[in-house]
mmCIF file of C-alpha atoms in Angstrom:
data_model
loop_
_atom_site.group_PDB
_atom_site.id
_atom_site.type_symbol
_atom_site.label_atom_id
_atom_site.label_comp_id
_atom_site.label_asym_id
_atom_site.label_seq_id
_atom_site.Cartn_x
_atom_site.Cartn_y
_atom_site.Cartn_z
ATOM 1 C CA UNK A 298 10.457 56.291 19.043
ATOM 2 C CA UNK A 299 11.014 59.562 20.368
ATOM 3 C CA UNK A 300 14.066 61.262 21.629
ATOM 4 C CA UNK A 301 12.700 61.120 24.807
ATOM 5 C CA UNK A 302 12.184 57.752 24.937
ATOM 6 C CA UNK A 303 15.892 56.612 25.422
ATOM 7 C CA UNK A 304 18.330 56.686 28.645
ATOM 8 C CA UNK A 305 22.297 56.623 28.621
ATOM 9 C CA UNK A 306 23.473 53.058 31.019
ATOM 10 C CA UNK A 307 25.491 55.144 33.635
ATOM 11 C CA UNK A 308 28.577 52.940 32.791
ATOM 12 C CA UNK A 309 28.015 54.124 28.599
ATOM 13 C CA UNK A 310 28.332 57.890 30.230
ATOM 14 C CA UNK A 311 31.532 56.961 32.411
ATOM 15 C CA UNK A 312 32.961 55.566 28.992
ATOM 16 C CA UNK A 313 31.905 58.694 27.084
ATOM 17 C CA UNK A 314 33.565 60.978 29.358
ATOM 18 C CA UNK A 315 36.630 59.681 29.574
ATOM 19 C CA UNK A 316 36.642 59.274 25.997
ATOM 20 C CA UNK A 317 36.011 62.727 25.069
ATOM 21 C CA UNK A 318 39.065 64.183 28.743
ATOM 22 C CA UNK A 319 41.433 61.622 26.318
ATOM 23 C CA UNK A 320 40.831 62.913 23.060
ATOM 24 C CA UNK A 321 40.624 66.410 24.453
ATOM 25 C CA UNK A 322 43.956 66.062 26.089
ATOM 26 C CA UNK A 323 45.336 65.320 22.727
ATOM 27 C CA UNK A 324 43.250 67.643 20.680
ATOM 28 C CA UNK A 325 40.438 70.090 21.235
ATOM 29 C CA UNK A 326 39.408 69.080 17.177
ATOM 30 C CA UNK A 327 38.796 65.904 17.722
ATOM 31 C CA UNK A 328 37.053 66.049 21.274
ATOM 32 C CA UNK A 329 34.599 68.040 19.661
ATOM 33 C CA UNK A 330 34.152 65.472 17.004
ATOM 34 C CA UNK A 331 34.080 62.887 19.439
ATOM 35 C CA UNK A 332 31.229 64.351 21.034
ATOM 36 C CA UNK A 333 29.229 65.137 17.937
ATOM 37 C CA UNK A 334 29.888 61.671 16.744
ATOM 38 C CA UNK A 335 27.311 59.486 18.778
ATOM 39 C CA UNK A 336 24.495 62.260 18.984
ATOM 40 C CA UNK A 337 24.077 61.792 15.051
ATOM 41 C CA UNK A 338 24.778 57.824 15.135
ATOM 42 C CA UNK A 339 22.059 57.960 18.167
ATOM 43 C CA UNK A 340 19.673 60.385 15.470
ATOM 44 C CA UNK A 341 20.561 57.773 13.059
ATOM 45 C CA UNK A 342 19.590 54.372 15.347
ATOM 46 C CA UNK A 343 16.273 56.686 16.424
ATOM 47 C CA UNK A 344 15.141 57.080 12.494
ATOM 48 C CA UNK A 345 14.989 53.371 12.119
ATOM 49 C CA UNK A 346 15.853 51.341 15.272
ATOM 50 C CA UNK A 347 14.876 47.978 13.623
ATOM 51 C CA UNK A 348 17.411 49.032 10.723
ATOM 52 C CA UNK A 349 20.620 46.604 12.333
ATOM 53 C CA UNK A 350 20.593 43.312 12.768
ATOM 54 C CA UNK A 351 20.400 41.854 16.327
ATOM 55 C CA UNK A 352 23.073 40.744 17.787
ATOM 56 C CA UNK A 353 23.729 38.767 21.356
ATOM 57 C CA UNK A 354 21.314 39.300 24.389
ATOM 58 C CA UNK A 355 18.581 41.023 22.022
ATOM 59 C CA UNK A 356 21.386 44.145 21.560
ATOM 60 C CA UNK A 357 21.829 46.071 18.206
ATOM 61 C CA UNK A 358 24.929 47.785 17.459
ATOM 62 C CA UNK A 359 26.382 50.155 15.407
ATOM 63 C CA UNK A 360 29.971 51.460 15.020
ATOM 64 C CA UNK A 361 30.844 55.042 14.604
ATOM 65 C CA UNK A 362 32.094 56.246 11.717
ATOM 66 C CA UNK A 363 35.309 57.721 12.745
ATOM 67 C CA UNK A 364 36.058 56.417 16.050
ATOM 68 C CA UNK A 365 36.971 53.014 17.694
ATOM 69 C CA UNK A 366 33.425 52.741 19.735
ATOM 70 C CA UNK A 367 30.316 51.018 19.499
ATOM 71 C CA UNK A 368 27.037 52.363 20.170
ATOM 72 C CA UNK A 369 25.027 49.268 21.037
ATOM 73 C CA UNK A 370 21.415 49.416 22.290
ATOM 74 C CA UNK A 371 18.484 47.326 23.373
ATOM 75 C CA UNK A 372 14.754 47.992 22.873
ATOM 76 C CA UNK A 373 12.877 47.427 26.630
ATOM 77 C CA UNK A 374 10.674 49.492 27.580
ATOM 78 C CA UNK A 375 12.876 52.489 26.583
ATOM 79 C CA UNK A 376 16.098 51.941 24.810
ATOM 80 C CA UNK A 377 19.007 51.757 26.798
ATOM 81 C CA UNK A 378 21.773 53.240 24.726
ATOM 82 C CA UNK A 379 25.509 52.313 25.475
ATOM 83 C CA UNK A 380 29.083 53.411 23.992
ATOM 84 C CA UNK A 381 32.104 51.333 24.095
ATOM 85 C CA UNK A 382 35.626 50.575 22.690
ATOM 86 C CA UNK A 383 34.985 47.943 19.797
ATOM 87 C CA UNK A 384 35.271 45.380 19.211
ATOM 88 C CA UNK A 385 35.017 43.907 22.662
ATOM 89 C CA UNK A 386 32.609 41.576 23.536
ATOM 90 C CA UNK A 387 28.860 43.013 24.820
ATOM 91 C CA UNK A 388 29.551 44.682 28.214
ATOM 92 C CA UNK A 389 27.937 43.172 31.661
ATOM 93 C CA UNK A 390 25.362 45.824 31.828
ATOM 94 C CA UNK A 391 23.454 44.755 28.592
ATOM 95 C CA UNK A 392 22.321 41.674 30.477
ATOM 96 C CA UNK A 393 20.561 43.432 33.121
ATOM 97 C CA UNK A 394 17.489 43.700 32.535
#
């Protein structure tokens, strides 16, 4: 798939942003690294999207390396990428379809 052929859930991008206004409030460092983190976890899941297992309601997930978040994802006709806290049970917006 290409790049272009993913969107952001609008509740993944709330989550990312206050995310990054937390760890920025505690250090510049590691809001930058925050940020970084998921755009090469989301290169990663667009090199092989098959590559993790599937988990409830058809999702895939994969944690970042360094952080306490999950970026989980489901192929449709796009894929609709999300971040959250983990572990936590599959947010309510995976199940819209």
């Amino acid at each position: 798939m290409s790049a272009a052929s993913f969107s952001f859930h609008p509740a993944a991008i709330e989550e990312a942003i206050f995310a990054a206004r937390w760890y920025r409030e505690r250090s510049p460092l590691a809001a930058t690294r925050f940020v970084a983190e998921p755009n090469q976890t989301i290169d990663r899941i667009l090199e092989a999207p098959q590559r993790w297992p599937r988990s409830a309601h058809d999702t895939r997930r994969l944690k970042l390396p360094y952080f306490p978040f999950l970026v989980i994802y489901r192929e449709v006709e796009e894929f609709v990428l999300g971040l959250v806290r983990g572990p936590r049970p599959s947010p309510a917006w995976l199940l819209e379809k």
